[in-house]
Every structure is written in C-alpha cells, then in structure tokens.
Coordinates of C-alpha atoms in Angstrom, one line a residue:
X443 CA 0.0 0.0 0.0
X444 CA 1.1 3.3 -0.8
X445 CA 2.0 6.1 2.6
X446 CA 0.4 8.6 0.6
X447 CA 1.6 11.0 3.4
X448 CA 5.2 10.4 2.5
X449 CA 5.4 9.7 -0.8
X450 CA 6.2 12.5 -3.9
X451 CA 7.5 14.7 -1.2
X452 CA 10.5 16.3 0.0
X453 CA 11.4 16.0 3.4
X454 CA 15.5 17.7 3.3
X455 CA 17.4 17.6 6.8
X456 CA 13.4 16.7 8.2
X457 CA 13.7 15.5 11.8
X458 CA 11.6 12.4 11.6
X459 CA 12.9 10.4 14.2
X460 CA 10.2 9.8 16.3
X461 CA 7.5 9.1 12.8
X462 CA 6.9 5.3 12.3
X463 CA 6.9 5.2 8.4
X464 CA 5.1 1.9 6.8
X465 CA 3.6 0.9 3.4
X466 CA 5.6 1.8 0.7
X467 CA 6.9 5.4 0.2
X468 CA 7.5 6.4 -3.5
X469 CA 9.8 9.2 -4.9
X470 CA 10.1 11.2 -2.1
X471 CA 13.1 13.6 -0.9
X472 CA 14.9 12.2 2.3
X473 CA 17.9 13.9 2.1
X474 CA 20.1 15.4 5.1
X475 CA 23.0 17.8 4.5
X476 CA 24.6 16.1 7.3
X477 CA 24.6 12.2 8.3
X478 CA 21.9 11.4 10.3
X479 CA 22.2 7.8 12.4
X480 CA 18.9 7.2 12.2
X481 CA 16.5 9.4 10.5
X482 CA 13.1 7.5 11.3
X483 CA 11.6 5.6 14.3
X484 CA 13.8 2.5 14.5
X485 CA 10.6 0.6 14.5
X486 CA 9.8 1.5 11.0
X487 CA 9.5 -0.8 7.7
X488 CA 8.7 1.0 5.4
X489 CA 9.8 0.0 1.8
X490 CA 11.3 3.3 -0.2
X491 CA 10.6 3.3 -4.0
X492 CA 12.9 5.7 -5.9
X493 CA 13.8 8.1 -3.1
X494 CA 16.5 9.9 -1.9
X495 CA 17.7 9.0 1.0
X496 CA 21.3 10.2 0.9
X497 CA 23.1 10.5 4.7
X498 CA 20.4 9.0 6.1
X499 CA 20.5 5.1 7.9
X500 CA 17.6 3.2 7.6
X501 CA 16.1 1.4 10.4
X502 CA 16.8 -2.7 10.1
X503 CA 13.3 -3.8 8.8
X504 CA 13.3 -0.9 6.0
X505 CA 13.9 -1.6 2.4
X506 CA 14.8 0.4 -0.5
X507 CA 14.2 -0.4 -4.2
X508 CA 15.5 2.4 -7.1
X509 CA 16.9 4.7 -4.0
X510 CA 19.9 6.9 -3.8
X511 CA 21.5 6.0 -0.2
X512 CA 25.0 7.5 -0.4
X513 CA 26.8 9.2 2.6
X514 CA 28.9 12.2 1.5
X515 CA 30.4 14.9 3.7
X516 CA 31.7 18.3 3.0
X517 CA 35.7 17.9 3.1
X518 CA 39.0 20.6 3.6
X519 CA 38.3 21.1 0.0
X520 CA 35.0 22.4 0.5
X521 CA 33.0 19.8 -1.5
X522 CA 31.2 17.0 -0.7
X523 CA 32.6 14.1 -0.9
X524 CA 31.7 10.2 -1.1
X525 CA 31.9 8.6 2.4
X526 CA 33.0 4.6 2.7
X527 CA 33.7 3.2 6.1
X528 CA 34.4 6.5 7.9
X529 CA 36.8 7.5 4.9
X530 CA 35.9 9.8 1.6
X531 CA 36.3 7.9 -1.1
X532 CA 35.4 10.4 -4.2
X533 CA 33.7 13.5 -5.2
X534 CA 30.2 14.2 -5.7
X535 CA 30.6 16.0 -8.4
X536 CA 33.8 13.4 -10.4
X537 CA 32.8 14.8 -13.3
X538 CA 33.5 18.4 -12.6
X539 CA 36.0 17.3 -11.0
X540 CA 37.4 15.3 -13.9
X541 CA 36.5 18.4 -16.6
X542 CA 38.5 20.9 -14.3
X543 CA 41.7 18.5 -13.9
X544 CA 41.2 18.4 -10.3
X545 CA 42.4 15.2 -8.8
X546 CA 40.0 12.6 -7.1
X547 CA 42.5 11.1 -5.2
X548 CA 41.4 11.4 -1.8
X549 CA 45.0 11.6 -0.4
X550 CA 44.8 14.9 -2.6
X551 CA 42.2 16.9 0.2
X552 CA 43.9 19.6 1.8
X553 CA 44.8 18.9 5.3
X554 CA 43.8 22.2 6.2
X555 CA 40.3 24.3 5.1
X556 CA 40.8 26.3 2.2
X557 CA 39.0 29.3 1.8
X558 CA 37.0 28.8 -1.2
X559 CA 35.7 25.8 -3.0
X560 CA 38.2 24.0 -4.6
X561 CA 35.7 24.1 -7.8
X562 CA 35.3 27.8 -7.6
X563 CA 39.0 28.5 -7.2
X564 CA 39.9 26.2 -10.3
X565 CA 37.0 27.6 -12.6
X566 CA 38.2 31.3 -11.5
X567 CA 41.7 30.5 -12.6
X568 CA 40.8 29.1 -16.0
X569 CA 39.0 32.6 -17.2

C-alpha cells in the first residue's frame, strides 16, 4: 500500500525520528545535508521506492528499491565528498571534477580548510 503522506515529497534535513513510516513510500526527498544515524523511528519498515535518502541510515526492517543512499560529507576542500567506512572515497561531483583536472584522489584533500571551494578557485583560474 502506498503512505500517501510520505510519498512524492520532500522532506530535506526533516527531523523524523520519532514518525513510524510503513507501506511503501514512493519518490520522495529524504535527504540530510549532514549524516543522520537514524532518520526515522527504529521501529519503521517501510519500503522506499525511488527516493533519496542520501546521509540517512535506515532502520533494520526498511527496504529500498531504485533509491539513492549515499553518505557524503563536505571535506577541507569544500566539496562534498563520497563517504565509505568513515573515509571519503570520491567526489560528488567526479565529473566536474574530472573536466576541471582536479584530482580525485582522496589523499589529494587539503589537510587544512581552504577558503574557497576548490571548484570555484579552479573555474576562476581558467577565465
């Protein structure tokens, strides 16, 4: 059955962890700017159809199906990066990235905050 309630919506950095979601929740915006342990009632199972659910964990009896569930975090670089096991692991945006010859490498961050985007700087340069 379809959560009408939650589906086709966007619910960006939403606190929801104290809502039960069930049924299935279709193409709906989930998605917290920073990572979220546990973003709905840990009782939940709902199934999530084509959602974005990026930086958010999903309780154990959840599903997803079609979903975006990635966990990225702004680094010393200023971008957002790809986040594997604690550790980034590439950009979010590889192919600008890529077109800019910016390396991917994560060893490449800066160790320290830089004042502007790294993006930003490296399209500034090229004008």
């Amino acid at each position: 059955m379809i959560n009408e309630e939650y589906s086709f919506k966007d619910f960006t950095n939403k606190d929801l962890s104290s809502t039960l979601l069930t049924g299935t929740i279709k193409g709906s915006n989930f998605h917290s700017d920073g990572i979220d342990l546990l973003f709905c009632h840990i009782d939940s199972d709902a199934n999530f159809v084509n959602c974005n659910i990026d930086n958010r964990m999903l309780p154990a009896k959840c599903t997803q199906e079609g979903c975006t569930n990635k966990f990225m975090e702004v680094q010393n670089d200023l971008e957002p990066w790809i986040i594997v096991d604690g550790s980034p692991t590439e950009p979010f945006r590889k192919s600008e990235y890529i077109r800019l010859g910016i390396s991917i490498d994560p060893l490449d961050i800066p160790s320290t905050e830089i004042e502007k985007s790294i993006i930003v700087t490296t399209e500034k340069g090229l004008e």
